[in-house]
Amino acid sequence: MRLLTADEIRIVLASAIDDPKICRVFFDYDPNYFYYFPLAVTQELFLAANEDDFSIDGCTVRRIEDVVNVKIKDDKCLEIDIAEGLLDNLHVPEIDISDWHSVFTSLKAIDENIIIEKESDVPEECQFAIGRIAEIHGDFLLLREFDADGNWLYDNTIIPFSQITSVTVNSRYVRVFSKYLPPCPIE
């Protein structure tokens, strides 16, 4: 598989926005690929709806620099997605994806739980955080996380923007888990 340049990646992602198409996206840290309906693309980031087995499972903001290849997948799966009404339900969240600071400023205004990840091909370097944005600073944010028992952690987690590979909003996992949490202690 030929690695694409950042400009080629942006062109392919952008071409799948106006006439929605599924894109198979490959990242440098994962041997697997992911399916997305691209919604917006900037110099550094892209926003996409997560396509998972003929359903949309939230939206993700990811870095262009991590993408090594992207291919438009115009086949039977797209035909099924259309027949199932997925394209009719594509919702572009109001997230400014100019840079991570603007992403988190937009997400703080939405005031929902999110997933922030640092993905790596070295398992020990991977990080996963889930919770609500407490504060946004110049090059990092504070996240009030909750644990697997549904308890809000006492201290906020410092997450440098430089360590983030993806941010996911409105996923089924976050929506369902959030229904069973006590109110977030930050306001």
PDB file of C-alpha atoms in Angstrom:
ATOM      1  CA  MET A   1       0.000   0.000   0.000  1.00  0.00           C
ATOM      2  CA  ARG A   2       1.423   3.362  -1.059  1.00  0.00           C
ATOM      3  CA  LEU A   3       1.532   5.968   1.699  1.00  0.00           C
ATOM      4  CA  LEU A   4      -0.296   9.162   0.805  1.00  0.00           C
ATOM      5  CA  THR A   5       0.921  12.692   1.447  1.00  0.00           C
ATOM      6  CA  ALA A   6      -1.012  14.908   3.854  1.00  0.00           C
ATOM      7  CA  ASP A   7      -2.355  16.910   0.887  1.00  0.00           C
ATOM      8  CA  GLU A   8      -3.553  13.740  -0.865  1.00  0.00           C
ATOM      9  CA  ILE A   9      -5.245  12.596   2.349  1.00  0.00           C
ATOM     10  CA  ARG A  10      -7.057  15.913   2.745  1.00  0.00           C
ATOM     11  CA  ILE A  11      -8.188  15.809  -0.905  1.00  0.00           C
ATOM     12  CA  VAL A  12      -9.655  12.300  -0.583  1.00  0.00           C
ATOM     13  CA  LEU A  13     -11.399  13.095   2.715  1.00  0.00           C
ATOM     14  CA  ALA A  14     -12.809  16.360   1.334  1.00  0.00           C
ATOM     15  CA  SER A  15     -14.070  14.642  -1.812  1.00  0.00           C
ATOM     16  CA  ALA A  16     -16.186  12.306   0.324  1.00  0.00           C
ATOM     17  CA  ILE A  17     -18.006  15.135   2.130  1.00  0.00           C
ATOM     18  CA  ASP A  18     -20.313  16.778  -0.434  1.00  0.00           C
ATOM     19  CA  ASP A  19     -21.423  13.506  -1.997  1.00  0.00           C
ATOM     20  CA  PRO A  20     -21.124  11.394   1.185  1.00  0.00           C
ATOM     21  CA  LYS A  21     -18.998   8.316   0.819  1.00  0.00           C
ATOM     22  CA  ILE A  22     -17.474   5.890   3.297  1.00  0.00           C
ATOM     23  CA  CYS A  23     -13.734   6.200   3.655  1.00  0.00           C
ATOM     24  CA  ARG A  24     -11.485   3.385   4.775  1.00  0.00           C
ATOM     25  CA  VAL A  25      -8.815   5.155   6.821  1.00  0.00           C
ATOM     26  CA  PHE A  26      -5.475   3.644   7.812  1.00  0.00           C
ATOM     27  CA  PHE A  27      -3.391   5.066  10.679  1.00  0.00           C
ATOM     28  CA  ASP A  28       0.316   4.688  11.331  1.00  0.00           C
ATOM     29  CA  TYR A  29      -0.253   3.243  14.811  1.00  0.00           C
ATOM     30  CA  ASP A  30      -2.821   0.563  13.965  1.00  0.00           C
ATOM     31  CA  PRO A  31      -2.709  -2.375  11.534  1.00  0.00           C
ATOM     32  CA  ASN A  32      -6.508  -2.206  11.268  1.00  0.00           C
ATOM     33  CA  TYR A  33      -8.493   0.353   9.310  1.00  0.00           C
ATOM     34  CA  PHE A  34     -11.538   2.366  10.325  1.00  0.00           C
ATOM     35  CA  TYR A  35     -14.645   3.391   8.365  1.00  0.00           C
ATOM     36  CA  TYR A  36     -15.758   7.005   8.430  1.00  0.00           C
ATOM     37  CA  PHE A  37     -18.100   9.386   6.699  1.00  0.00           C
ATOM     38  CA  PRO A  38     -15.938  12.555   6.589  1.00  0.00           C
ATOM     39  CA  LEU A  39     -17.777  15.697   7.733  1.00  0.00           C
ATOM     40  CA  ALA A  40     -15.046  18.370   7.800  1.00  0.00           C
ATOM     41  CA  VAL A  41     -11.328  18.639   7.050  1.00  0.00           C
ATOM     42  CA  THR A  42      -8.735  21.252   8.018  1.00  0.00           C
ATOM     43  CA  GLN A  43      -4.967  21.439   7.671  1.00  0.00           C
ATOM     44  CA  GLU A  44      -4.387  19.475  10.901  1.00  0.00           C
ATOM     45  CA  LEU A  45      -7.593  17.588  11.726  1.00  0.00           C
ATOM     46  CA  PHE A  46     -10.647  15.899  10.304  1.00  0.00           C
ATOM     47  CA  LEU A  47     -14.104  15.285  11.760  1.00  0.00           C
ATOM     48  CA  ALA A  48     -15.974  12.163  10.725  1.00  0.00           C
ATOM     49  CA  ALA A  49     -19.004  10.073  11.614  1.00  0.00           C
ATOM     50  CA  ASN A  50     -17.973   6.587  12.732  1.00  0.00           C
ATOM     51  CA  GLU A  51     -19.548   3.930  10.492  1.00  0.00           C
ATOM     52  CA  ASP A  52     -19.799   0.629  12.329  1.00  0.00           C
ATOM     53  CA  ASP A  53     -21.698  -2.294  10.835  1.00  0.00           C
ATOM     54  CA  PHE A  54     -24.327  -0.201   9.042  1.00  0.00           C
ATOM     55  CA  SER A  55     -24.851   2.262  11.879  1.00  0.00           C
ATOM     56  CA  ILE A  56     -23.361   5.580  12.916  1.00  0.00           C
ATOM     57  CA  ASP A  57     -21.628   5.420  16.289  1.00  0.00           C
ATOM     58  CA  GLY A  58     -20.795   8.999  17.169  1.00  0.00           C
ATOM     59  CA  CYS A  59     -18.216  11.300  15.650  1.00  0.00           C
ATOM     60  CA  THR A  60     -14.456  11.451  15.935  1.00  0.00           C
ATOM     61  CA  VAL A  61     -11.879  14.183  15.470  1.00  0.00           C
ATOM     62  CA  ARG A  62      -8.509  12.814  14.365  1.00  0.00           C
ATOM     63  CA  ARG A  63      -5.137  14.143  13.282  1.00  0.00           C
ATOM     64  CA  ILE A  64      -4.225  14.186   9.585  1.00  0.00           C
ATOM     65  CA  GLU A  65      -0.582  13.486  10.509  1.00  0.00           C
ATOM     66  CA  ASP A  66      -1.525   9.995  11.785  1.00  0.00           C
ATOM     67  CA  VAL A  67      -3.233   8.931   8.550  1.00  0.00           C
ATOM     68  CA  VAL A  68      -1.082   6.908   6.154  1.00  0.00           C
ATOM     69  CA  ASN A  69      -3.753   6.052   3.603  1.00  0.00           C
ATOM     70  CA  VAL A  70      -7.417   6.674   2.869  1.00  0.00           C
ATOM     71  CA  LYS A  71      -9.615   5.087   0.239  1.00  0.00           C
ATOM     72  CA  ILE A  72     -13.171   5.854  -0.765  1.00  0.00           C
ATOM     73  CA  LYS A  73     -15.261   2.722  -0.400  1.00  0.00           C
ATOM     74  CA  ASP A  74     -18.034   3.037  -2.990  1.00  0.00           C
ATOM     75  CA  ASP A  75     -19.492  -0.469  -2.901  1.00  0.00           C
ATOM     76  CA  LYS A  76     -22.345  -2.592  -1.557  1.00  0.00           C
ATOM     77  CA  CYS A  77     -21.732  -1.352   1.998  1.00  0.00           C
ATOM     78  CA  LEU A  78     -22.433   2.239   0.934  1.00  0.00           C
ATOM     79  CA  GLU A  79     -25.545   1.019  -0.878  1.00  0.00           C
ATOM     80  CA  ILE A  80     -26.721  -0.663   2.345  1.00  0.00           C
ATOM     81  CA  ASP A  81     -25.902   2.423   4.445  1.00  0.00           C
ATOM     82  CA  ILE A  82     -28.016   4.515   2.067  1.00  0.00           C
ATOM     83  CA  ALA A  83     -30.882   1.982   2.131  1.00  0.00           C
ATOM     84  CA  GLU A  84     -30.719   1.942   5.944  1.00  0.00           C
ATOM     85  CA  GLY A  85     -31.026   5.750   6.015  1.00  0.00           C
ATOM     86  CA  LEU A  86     -27.612   6.457   7.514  1.00  0.00           C
ATOM     87  CA  LEU A  87     -26.878   9.345   5.191  1.00  0.00           C
ATOM     88  CA  ASP A  88     -30.228  10.939   6.081  1.00  0.00           C
ATOM     89  CA  ASN A  89     -29.149  10.917   9.718  1.00  0.00           C
ATOM     90  CA  LEU A  90     -25.619  12.256   9.306  1.00  0.00           C
ATOM     91  CA  HIS A  91     -25.399  15.124  11.758  1.00  0.00           C
ATOM     92  CA  VAL A  92     -22.466  17.512  11.678  1.00  0.00           C
ATOM     93  CA  PRO A  93     -21.821  18.590  15.273  1.00  0.00           C
ATOM     94  CA  GLU A  94     -20.856  22.206  15.813  1.00  0.00           C
ATOM     95  CA  ILE A  95     -17.184  21.587  16.445  1.00  0.00           C
ATOM     96  CA  ASP A  96     -14.523  23.992  15.228  1.00  0.00           C
ATOM     97  CA  ILE A  97     -11.694  21.714  14.100  1.00  0.00           C
ATOM     98  CA  SER A  98      -9.128  24.426  13.362  1.00  0.00           C
ATOM     99  CA  ASP A  99      -6.899  23.004  16.124  1.00  0.00           C
ATOM    100  CA  TRP A 100      -7.234  21.065  19.391  1.00  0.00           C
ATOM    101  CA  HIS A 101      -7.871  24.213  21.435  1.00  0.00           C
ATOM    102  CA  SER A 102     -10.856  25.157  19.260  1.00  0.00           C
ATOM    103  CA  VAL A 103     -12.095  21.533  19.288  1.00  0.00           C
ATOM    104  CA  PHE A 104     -12.178  21.477  23.085  1.00  0.00           C
ATOM    105  CA  THR A 105     -13.677  24.954  23.327  1.00  0.00           C
ATOM    106  CA  SER A 106     -16.526  23.755  21.087  1.00  0.00           C
ATOM    107  CA  LEU A 107     -16.931  20.516  23.051  1.00  0.00           C
ATOM    108  CA  LYS A 108     -16.961  22.315  26.413  1.00  0.00           C
ATOM    109  CA  ALA A 109     -19.917  24.363  25.115  1.00  0.00           C
ATOM    110  CA  ILE A 110     -21.741  21.130  24.182  1.00  0.00           C
ATOM    111  CA  ASP A 111     -21.093  19.934  27.788  1.00  0.00           C
ATOM    112  CA  GLU A 112     -21.195  16.177  27.210  1.00  0.00           C
ATOM    113  CA  ASN A 113     -18.891  13.333  28.133  1.00  0.00           C
ATOM    114  CA  ILE A 114     -16.200  12.513  25.586  1.00  0.00           C
ATOM    115  CA  ILE A 115     -13.455   9.965  24.954  1.00  0.00           C
ATOM    116  CA  ILE A 116      -9.882  11.171  24.443  1.00  0.00           C
ATOM    117  CA  GLU A 117      -7.239   8.730  23.232  1.00  0.00           C
ATOM    118  CA  LYS A 118      -3.546   8.540  22.628  1.00  0.00           C
ATOM    119  CA  GLU A 119      -3.140   5.620  20.244  1.00  0.00           C
ATOM    120  CA  SER A 120       0.207   4.020  19.536  1.00  0.00           C
ATOM    121  CA  ASP A 121       1.663   0.894  18.010  1.00  0.00           C
ATOM    122  CA  VAL A 122       3.416   0.471  21.381  1.00  0.00           C
ATOM    123  CA  PRO A 123       0.668  -0.810  23.716  1.00  0.00           C
ATOM    124  CA  GLU A 124       2.276   0.659  26.867  1.00  0.00           C
ATOM    125  CA  GLU A 125       2.058   4.145  25.342  1.00  0.00           C
ATOM    126  CA  CYS A 126      -1.707   4.003  24.667  1.00  0.00           C
ATOM    127  CA  GLN A 127      -3.969   6.072  26.870  1.00  0.00           C
ATOM    128  CA  PHE A 128      -7.750   6.235  27.156  1.00  0.00           C
ATOM    129  CA  ALA A 129      -9.671   8.871  29.086  1.00  0.00           C
ATOM    130  CA  ILE A 130     -13.429   9.330  29.368  1.00  0.00           C
ATOM    131  CA  GLY A 131     -15.230  12.165  31.063  1.00  0.00           C
ATOM    132  CA  ARG A 132     -16.135  15.840  30.910  1.00  0.00           C
ATOM    133  CA  ILE A 133     -13.936  18.827  30.067  1.00  0.00           C
ATOM    134  CA  ALA A 134     -13.204  20.831  33.226  1.00  0.00           C
ATOM    135  CA  GLU A 135     -10.812  23.474  31.865  1.00  0.00           C
ATOM    136  CA  ILE A 136      -9.018  24.343  28.638  1.00  0.00           C
ATOM    137  CA  HIS A 137      -5.585  25.952  28.649  1.00  0.00           C
ATOM    138  CA  GLY A 138      -3.108  26.960  25.943  1.00  0.00           C
ATOM    139  CA  ASP A 139      -1.770  23.516  25.090  1.00  0.00           C
ATOM    140  CA  PHE A 140      -3.571  21.149  27.463  1.00  0.00           C
ATOM    141  CA  LEU A 141      -6.936  20.486  29.057  1.00  0.00           C
ATOM    142  CA  LEU A 142      -8.199  19.191  32.365  1.00  0.00           C
ATOM    143  CA  LEU A 143     -10.654  16.311  32.109  1.00  0.00           C
ATOM    144  CA  ARG A 144     -12.880  15.131  34.962  1.00  0.00           C
ATOM    145  CA  GLU A 145     -12.841  11.398  34.325  1.00  0.00           C
ATOM    146  CA  PHE A 146     -15.138   8.679  35.559  1.00  0.00           C
ATOM    147  CA  ASP A 147     -14.079   5.105  36.237  1.00  0.00           C
ATOM    148  CA  ALA A 148     -15.495   1.699  35.270  1.00  0.00           C
ATOM    149  CA  ASP A 149     -17.704   1.739  38.392  1.00  0.00           C
ATOM    150  CA  GLY A 150     -19.333   5.014  37.326  1.00  0.00           C
ATOM    151  CA  ASN A 151     -17.547   7.129  39.939  1.00  0.00           C
ATOM    152  CA  TRP A 152     -16.198  10.555  39.079  1.00  0.00           C
ATOM    153  CA  LEU A 153     -12.498  10.747  39.905  1.00  0.00           C
ATOM    154  CA  TYR A 154     -11.547  13.333  42.493  1.00  0.00           C
ATOM    155  CA  ASP A 155      -8.678  14.967  40.593  1.00  0.00           C
ATOM    156  CA  ASN A 156      -8.850  16.239  37.032  1.00  0.00           C
ATOM    157  CA  THR A 157      -6.534  14.584  34.511  1.00  0.00           C
ATOM    158  CA  ILE A 158      -4.064  16.801  32.649  1.00  0.00           C
ATOM    159  CA  ILE A 159      -4.042  15.924  28.948  1.00  0.00           C
ATOM    160  CA  PRO A 160      -1.513  17.698  26.676  1.00  0.00           C
ATOM    161  CA  PHE A 161      -2.891  18.387  23.201  1.00  0.00           C
ATOM    162  CA  SER A 162       0.328  16.990  21.708  1.00  0.00           C
ATOM    163  CA  GLN A 163      -0.522  13.533  23.123  1.00  0.00           C
ATOM    164  CA  ILE A 164      -4.026  13.329  21.615  1.00  0.00           C
ATOM    165  CA  THR A 165      -4.688  11.251  18.511  1.00  0.00           C
ATOM    166  CA  SER A 166      -8.504  11.192  18.672  1.00  0.00           C
ATOM    167  CA  VAL A 167     -11.540  12.601  20.424  1.00  0.00           C
ATOM    168  CA  THR A 168     -14.888  10.826  20.193  1.00  0.00           C
ATOM    169  CA  VAL A 169     -18.271  12.372  20.954  1.00  0.00           C
ATOM    170  CA  ASN A 170     -21.765  10.927  21.118  1.00  0.00           C
ATOM    171  CA  SER A 171     -20.682   7.302  20.787  1.00  0.00           C
ATOM    172  CA  ARG A 172     -23.114   4.629  21.916  1.00  0.00           C
ATOM    173  CA  TYR A 173     -20.718   3.667  24.730  1.00  0.00           C
ATOM    174  CA  VAL A 174     -20.541   7.225  26.087  1.00  0.00           C
ATOM    175  CA  ARG A 175     -24.295   7.846  25.699  1.00  0.00           C
ATOM    176  CA  VAL A 176     -25.321   4.669  27.502  1.00  0.00           C
ATOM    177  CA  PHE A 177     -22.712   4.877  30.278  1.00  0.00           C
ATOM    178  CA  SER A 178     -23.528   8.555  30.876  1.00  0.00           C
ATOM    179  CA  LYS A 179     -27.162   7.692  31.665  1.00  0.00           C
ATOM    180  CA  TYR A 180     -25.977   5.773  34.735  1.00  0.00           C
ATOM    181  CA  LEU A 181     -23.597   8.366  36.180  1.00  0.00           C
ATOM    182  CA  PRO A 182     -24.291  10.772  39.027  1.00  0.00           C
ATOM    183  CA  PRO A 183     -24.091  14.460  38.025  1.00  0.00           C
ATOM    184  CA  CYS A 184     -20.591  15.590  37.107  1.00  0.00           C
ATOM    185  CA  PRO A 185     -19.046  17.481  40.069  1.00  0.00           C
ATOM    186  CA  ILE A 186     -17.631  20.272  37.860  1.00  0.00           C
ATOM    187  CA  GLU A 187     -19.629  23.284  36.834  1.00  0.00           C
TER     188      GLU A 187
END
